[in-house]
Coordinates of C-alpha atoms and ligand atoms in Angstrom, one line a residue:
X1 CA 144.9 74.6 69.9
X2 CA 141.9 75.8 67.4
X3 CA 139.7 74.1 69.7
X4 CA 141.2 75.7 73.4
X5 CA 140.9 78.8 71.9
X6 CA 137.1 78.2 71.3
X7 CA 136.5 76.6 74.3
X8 CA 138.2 79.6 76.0
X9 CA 136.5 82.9 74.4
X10 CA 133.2 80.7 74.6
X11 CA 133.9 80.1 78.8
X12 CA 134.3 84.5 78.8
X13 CA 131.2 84.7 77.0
X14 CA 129.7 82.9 79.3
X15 CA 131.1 84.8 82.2
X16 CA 130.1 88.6 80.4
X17 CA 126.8 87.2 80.2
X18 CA 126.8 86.5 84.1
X19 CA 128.5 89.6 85.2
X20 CA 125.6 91.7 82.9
X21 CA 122.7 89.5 83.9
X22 CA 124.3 90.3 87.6
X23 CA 124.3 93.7 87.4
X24 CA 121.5 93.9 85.7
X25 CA 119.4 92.3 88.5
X26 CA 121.4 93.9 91.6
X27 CA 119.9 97.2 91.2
X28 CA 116.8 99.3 91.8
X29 CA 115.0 100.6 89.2
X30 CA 111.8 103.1 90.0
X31 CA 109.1 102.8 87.7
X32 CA 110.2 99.8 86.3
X33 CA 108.6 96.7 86.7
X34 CA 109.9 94.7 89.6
X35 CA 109.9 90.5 89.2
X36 CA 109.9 88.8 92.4
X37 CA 111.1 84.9 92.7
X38 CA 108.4 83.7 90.2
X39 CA 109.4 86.6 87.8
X40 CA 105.9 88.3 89.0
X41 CA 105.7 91.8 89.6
X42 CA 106.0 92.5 93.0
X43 CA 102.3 93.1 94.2
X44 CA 103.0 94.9 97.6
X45 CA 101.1 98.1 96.8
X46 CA 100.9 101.2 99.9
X47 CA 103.4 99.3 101.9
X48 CA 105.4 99.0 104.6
X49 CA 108.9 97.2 105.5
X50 CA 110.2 95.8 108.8
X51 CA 113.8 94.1 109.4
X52 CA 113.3 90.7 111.5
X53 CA 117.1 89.5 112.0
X54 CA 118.7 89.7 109.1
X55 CA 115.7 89.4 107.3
X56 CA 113.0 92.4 105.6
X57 CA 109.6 91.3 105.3
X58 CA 107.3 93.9 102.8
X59 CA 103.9 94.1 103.2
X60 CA 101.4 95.6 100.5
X61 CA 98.1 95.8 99.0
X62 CA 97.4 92.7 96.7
X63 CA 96.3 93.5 93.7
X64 CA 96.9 90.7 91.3
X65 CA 94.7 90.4 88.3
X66 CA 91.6 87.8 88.8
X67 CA 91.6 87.9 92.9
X68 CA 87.7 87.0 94.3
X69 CA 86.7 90.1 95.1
X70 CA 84.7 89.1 97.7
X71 CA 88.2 89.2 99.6
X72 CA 90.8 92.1 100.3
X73 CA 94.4 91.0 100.4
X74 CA 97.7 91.9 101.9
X75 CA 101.0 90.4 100.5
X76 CA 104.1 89.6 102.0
X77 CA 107.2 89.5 100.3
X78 CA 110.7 88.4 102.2
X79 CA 114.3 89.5 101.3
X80 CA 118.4 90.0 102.8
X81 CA 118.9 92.4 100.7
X82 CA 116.0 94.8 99.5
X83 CA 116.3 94.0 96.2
X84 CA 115.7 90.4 95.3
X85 CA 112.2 89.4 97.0
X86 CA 110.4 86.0 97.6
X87 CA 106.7 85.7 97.7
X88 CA 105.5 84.8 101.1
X89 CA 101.8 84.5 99.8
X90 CA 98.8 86.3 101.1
X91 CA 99.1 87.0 104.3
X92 CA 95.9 88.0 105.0
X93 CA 92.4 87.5 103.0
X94 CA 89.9 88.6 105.0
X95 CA 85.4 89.3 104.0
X96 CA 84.0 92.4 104.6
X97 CA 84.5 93.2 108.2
X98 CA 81.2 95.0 109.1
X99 CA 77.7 94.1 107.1
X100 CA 77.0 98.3 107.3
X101 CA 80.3 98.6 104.9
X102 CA 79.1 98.6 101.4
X103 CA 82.3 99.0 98.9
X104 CA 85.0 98.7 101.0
X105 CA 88.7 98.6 100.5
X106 CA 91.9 97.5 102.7
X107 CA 95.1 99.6 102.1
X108 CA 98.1 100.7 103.4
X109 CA 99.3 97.7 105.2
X110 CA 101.6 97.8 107.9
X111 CA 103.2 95.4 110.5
X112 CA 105.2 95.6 113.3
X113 CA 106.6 93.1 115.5
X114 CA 106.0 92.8 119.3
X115 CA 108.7 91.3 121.1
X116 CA 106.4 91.4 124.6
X117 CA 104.1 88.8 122.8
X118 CA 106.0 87.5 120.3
X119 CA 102.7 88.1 117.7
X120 CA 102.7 90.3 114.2
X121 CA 100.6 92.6 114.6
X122 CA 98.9 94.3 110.9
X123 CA 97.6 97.6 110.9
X124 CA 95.6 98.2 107.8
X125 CA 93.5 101.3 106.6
X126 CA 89.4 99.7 106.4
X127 CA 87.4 102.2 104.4
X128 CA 84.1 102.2 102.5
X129 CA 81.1 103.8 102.0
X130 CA 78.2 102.7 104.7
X131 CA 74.7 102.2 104.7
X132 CA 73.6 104.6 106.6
X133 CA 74.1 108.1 105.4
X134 CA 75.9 110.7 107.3
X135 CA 77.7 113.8 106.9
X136 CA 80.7 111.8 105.7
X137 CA 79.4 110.8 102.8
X138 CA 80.6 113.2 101.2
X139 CA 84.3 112.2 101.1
X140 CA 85.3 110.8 97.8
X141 CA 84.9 107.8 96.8
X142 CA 82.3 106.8 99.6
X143 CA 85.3 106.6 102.2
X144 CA 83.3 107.5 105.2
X145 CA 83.6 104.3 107.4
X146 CA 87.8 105.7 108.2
X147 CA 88.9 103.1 110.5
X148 CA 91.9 101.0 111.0
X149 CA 91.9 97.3 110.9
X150 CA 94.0 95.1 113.4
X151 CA 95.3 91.3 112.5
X152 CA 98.0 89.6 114.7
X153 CA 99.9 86.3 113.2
X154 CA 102.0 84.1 115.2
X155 CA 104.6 84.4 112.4
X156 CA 105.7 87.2 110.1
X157 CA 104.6 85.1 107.2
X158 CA 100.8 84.5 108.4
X159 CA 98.2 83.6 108.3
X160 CA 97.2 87.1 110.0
X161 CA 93.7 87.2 111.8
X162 CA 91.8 90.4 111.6
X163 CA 90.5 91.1 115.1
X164 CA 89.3 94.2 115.5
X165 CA 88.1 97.5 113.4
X166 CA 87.8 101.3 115.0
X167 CA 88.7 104.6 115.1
X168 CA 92.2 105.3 116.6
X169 CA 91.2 107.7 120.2
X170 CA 88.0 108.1 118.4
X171 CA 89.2 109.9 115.6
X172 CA 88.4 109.2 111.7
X173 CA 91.8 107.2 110.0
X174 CA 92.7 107.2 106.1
X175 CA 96.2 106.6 105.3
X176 CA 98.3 104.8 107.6
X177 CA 101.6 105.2 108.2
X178 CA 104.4 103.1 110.3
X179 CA 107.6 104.6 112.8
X180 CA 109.4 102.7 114.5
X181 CA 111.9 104.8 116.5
X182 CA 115.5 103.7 117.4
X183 CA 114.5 102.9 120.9
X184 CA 111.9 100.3 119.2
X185 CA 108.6 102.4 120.3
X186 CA 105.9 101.8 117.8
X187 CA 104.0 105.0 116.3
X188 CA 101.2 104.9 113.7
X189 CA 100.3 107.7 111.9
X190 CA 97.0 108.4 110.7
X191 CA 95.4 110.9 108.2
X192 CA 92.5 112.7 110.3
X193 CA 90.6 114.3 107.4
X194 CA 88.9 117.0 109.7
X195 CA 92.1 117.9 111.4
X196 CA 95.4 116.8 109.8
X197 CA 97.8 114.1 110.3
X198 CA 98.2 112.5 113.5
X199 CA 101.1 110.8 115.2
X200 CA 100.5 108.2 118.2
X201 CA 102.3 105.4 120.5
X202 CA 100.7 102.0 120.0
X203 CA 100.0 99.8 123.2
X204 CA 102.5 97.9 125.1
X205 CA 100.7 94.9 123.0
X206 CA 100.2 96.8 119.9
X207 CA 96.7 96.4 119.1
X208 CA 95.7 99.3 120.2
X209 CA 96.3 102.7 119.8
X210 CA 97.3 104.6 123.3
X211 CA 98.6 108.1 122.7
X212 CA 98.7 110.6 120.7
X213 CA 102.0 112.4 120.5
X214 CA 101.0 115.0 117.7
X215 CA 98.5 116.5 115.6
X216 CA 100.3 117.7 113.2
X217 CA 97.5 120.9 111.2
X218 CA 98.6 119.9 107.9
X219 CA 95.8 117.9 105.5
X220 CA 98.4 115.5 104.5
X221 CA 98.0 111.4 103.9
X222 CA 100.8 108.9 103.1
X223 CA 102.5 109.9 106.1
X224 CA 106.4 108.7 106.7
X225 CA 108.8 109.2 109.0
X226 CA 112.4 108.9 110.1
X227 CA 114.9 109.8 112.9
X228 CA 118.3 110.3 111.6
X229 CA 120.9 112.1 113.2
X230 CA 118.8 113.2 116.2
X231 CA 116.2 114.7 113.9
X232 CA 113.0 113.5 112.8
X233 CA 111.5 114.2 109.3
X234 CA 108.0 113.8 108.6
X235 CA 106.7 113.3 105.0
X236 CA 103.2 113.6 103.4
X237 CA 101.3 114.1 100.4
X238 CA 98.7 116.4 99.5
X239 CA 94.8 114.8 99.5
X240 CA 94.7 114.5 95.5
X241 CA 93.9 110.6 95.3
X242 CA 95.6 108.6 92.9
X243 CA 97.1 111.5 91.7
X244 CA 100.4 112.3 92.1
X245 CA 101.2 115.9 93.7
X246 CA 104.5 117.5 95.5
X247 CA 105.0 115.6 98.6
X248 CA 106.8 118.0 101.0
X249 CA 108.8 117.4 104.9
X250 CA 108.8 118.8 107.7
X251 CA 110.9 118.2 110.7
X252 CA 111.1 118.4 114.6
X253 CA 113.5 117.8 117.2
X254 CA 111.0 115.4 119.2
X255 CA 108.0 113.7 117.7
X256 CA 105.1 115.7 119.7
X257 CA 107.3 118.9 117.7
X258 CA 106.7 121.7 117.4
X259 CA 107.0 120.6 113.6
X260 CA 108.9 123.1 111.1
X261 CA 106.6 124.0 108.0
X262 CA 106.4 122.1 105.2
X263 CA 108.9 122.2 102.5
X264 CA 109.2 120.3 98.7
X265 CA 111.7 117.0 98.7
X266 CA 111.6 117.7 94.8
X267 CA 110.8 120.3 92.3
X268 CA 106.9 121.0 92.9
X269 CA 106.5 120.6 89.0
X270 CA 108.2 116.9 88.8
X271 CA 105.0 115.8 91.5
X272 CA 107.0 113.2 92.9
X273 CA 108.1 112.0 89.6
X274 CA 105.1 110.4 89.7
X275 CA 105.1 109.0 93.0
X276 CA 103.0 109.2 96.3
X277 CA 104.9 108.4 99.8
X278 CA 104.7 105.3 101.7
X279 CA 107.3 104.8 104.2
X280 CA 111.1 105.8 104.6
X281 CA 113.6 102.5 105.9
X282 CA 116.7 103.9 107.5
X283 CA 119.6 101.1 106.1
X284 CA 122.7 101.4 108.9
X285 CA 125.2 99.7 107.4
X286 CA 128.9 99.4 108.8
X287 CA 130.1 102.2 106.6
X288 CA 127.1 104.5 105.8
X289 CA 123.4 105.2 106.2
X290 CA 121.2 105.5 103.3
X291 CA 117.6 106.8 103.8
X292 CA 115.4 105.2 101.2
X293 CA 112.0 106.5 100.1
X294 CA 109.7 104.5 99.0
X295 CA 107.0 105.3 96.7
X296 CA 104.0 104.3 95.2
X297 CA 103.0 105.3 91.5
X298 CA 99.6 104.7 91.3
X299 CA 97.6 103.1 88.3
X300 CA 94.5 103.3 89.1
X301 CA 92.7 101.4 86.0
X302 CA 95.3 99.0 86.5
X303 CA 96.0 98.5 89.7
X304 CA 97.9 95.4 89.5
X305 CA 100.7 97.6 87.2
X306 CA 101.3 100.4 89.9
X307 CA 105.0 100.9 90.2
X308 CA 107.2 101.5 92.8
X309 CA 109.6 104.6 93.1
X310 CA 112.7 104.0 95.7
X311 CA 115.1 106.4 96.1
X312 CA 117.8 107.0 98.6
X313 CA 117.1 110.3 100.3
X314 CA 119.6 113.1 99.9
X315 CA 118.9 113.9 103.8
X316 CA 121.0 115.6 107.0
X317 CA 121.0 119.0 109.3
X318 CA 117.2 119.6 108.6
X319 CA 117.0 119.4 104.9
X320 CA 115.7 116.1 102.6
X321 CA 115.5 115.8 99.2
X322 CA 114.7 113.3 96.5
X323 CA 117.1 113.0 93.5
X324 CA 115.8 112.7 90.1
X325 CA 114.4 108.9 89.8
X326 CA 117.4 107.1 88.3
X327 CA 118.9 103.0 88.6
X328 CA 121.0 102.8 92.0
X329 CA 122.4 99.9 94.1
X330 CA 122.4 99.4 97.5
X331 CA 124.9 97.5 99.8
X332 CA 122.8 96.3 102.9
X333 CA 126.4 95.8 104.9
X334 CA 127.8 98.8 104.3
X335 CA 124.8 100.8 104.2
X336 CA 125.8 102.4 100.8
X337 CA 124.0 103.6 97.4
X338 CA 125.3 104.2 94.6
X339 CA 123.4 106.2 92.0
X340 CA 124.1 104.9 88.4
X341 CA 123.3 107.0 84.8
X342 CA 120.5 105.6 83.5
X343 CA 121.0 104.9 79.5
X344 CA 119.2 107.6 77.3
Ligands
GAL401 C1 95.0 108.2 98.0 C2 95.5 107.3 99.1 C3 95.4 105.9 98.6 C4 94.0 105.6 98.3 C5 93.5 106.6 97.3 C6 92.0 106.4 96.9 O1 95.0 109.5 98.4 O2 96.8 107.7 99.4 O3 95.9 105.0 99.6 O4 93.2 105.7 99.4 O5 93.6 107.9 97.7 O6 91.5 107.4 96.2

């Protein structure tokens, strides 16, 4: 008897330990340090998510410790359910593009999928300073080259193959950003430091950029946005670098506006709790919708530790607001998040 009753409190030991373990790894924690398969923190910095089937691919800036750095690198990262993610490898390793680039970066990563072709197609944000000097030199951090980069891969794993660099209808491009509307039309939008932030219709193929739907006045960068409920909301940060500042929304009934003026998504003095925008993923489940912002909270000394800040989106009838960063769960059938209380 002794020994059934051991056997027995020993078996719901074991079954706690599951259910907390469980738990423990079914949520969504911003700021925390997220493991992917190999228990590495998830290296997909700036980046951007698309759905393939039942499947979400995340692409991001890699920025591993010990990388050559005669290479940039973009990450993929595959996953059913937004939360548990499996290294797909580098995607795309590519040398400096253009001999006039001197340091030179790739960031912001995005991909969409072209059903026409049947190819991945990468936009990336290829900056630098350049050998010549210009007016342009001015901006910080020698980012004066302002071009997008274009790779296309046969699969949404890789390899990609960078094919082309330039200016999207001849304007200068910083942060990138990635919509893809209901219908499936594919917008990029671009930070035009002149001007403001730009919103334009890639080409039936993709790889190039054909028309501009929007100029939107605003000196803004980490442009995102989503349609929900017949509405679109557009959301940027201010141009402070690394540094974290009060992203703020507008919206507009159609993409080419007019756009409403720009309003906080949370208390001006929290900065983002930290964070800069990258992207907004629209989960329609069978039950609810949850509109999730994602985040990046920059490190810059250590690049390799920035953190991610996803939260769903208090968002309907023209107003959008971030909630105070806390654990949640998501349920990718239903569409529903649940916000729990994060332990003192
Ligand atoms: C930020 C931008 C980042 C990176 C950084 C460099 O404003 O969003 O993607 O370019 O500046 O200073």
């Amino acid at each position: 008897m002794k020994v059934s009753i051991s056997v027995f409190v020993g078996l719901l030991m074991v079954l706690s330990i599951n259910v907390i373990a469980q738990s423990k790894t079914d949520t969504i924690k911003p700021a925390a340090i997220w493991p992917d398969n190999n228990g590495n923190h998830i290296q997909a910095h700036g980046g951007g998510i698309i759905k393939i089937k039942s499947n979400y691919y995340w692409y991001g800036e890699e920025r591993r410790q010990g990388l050559d750095t005669n290479y940039r690198y973009v990450s993929c990262y595959q996953s059913k359910d937004l939360v548990h993610w499996i290294f797909e490898g580098d995607v795309l390793q590519i040398t400096k593009p253009d001999s006039v680039l001197l340091k030179w970066v790739v960031e912001r990563p995005k991909v969409y999928y072209n059903a026409r072709t049947n190819k991945y197609v990468m936009y990336m944000h290829v900056d630098g300073s350049v050998k010549s000097t210009n007016s342009n030199t001015k901006v910080s951090g020698g980012y004066s080259y302002a071009r997008v980069g274009v790779a296309i891969s046969d699969k949404p794993t890789g390899p990609f193959k960078l094919i082309n660099t330039f200016r999207p209808l001849g304007h200068e491009s910083r942060d990138i950003g990635q919509f893809i509307d209901d219908d499936g039309t594919a917008y990029l939008i671009f930070e035009d430091r002149p001007y403001g932030f730009r919103i334009a219709k890639l080409s039936d193929d993709y790889l190039s950029v054909e028309k501009e739907m929007c100029l939107i006045p605003q000196h803004m960068e980490g442009g995102a946005i989503v349609h929900y409920k017949g509405l679109y909301y557009a959301i940027g940060s201010a141009l402070t670098s690394w540094a974290p500042n009060p992203n703020k929304y507008a919206t507009a009934t159609s993409l080419s506006g007019p756009w409403s003026d720009f309003k906080d998504i949370a208390p001006p003095e929290a900065k983002t709790y930290g964070a800069q925008s990258t992207m907004m993923i629209k989960i329609v489940g069978t039950r609810a919708t949850t509109v999730i912002f994602m985040g990046d909270i920059w490190k810059p000394r250590t690049q390799w530790d920035s953190r991610y800040l996803w939260m769903p989106l208090e968002i309907g009838d023209g107003k959008l607001w971030l909630p105070k960063p806390q654990t949640w769960t998501l349920n990718i059938k239903t569409g529903e998040s649940n916000l729990l209380k994060d332990n003192p």
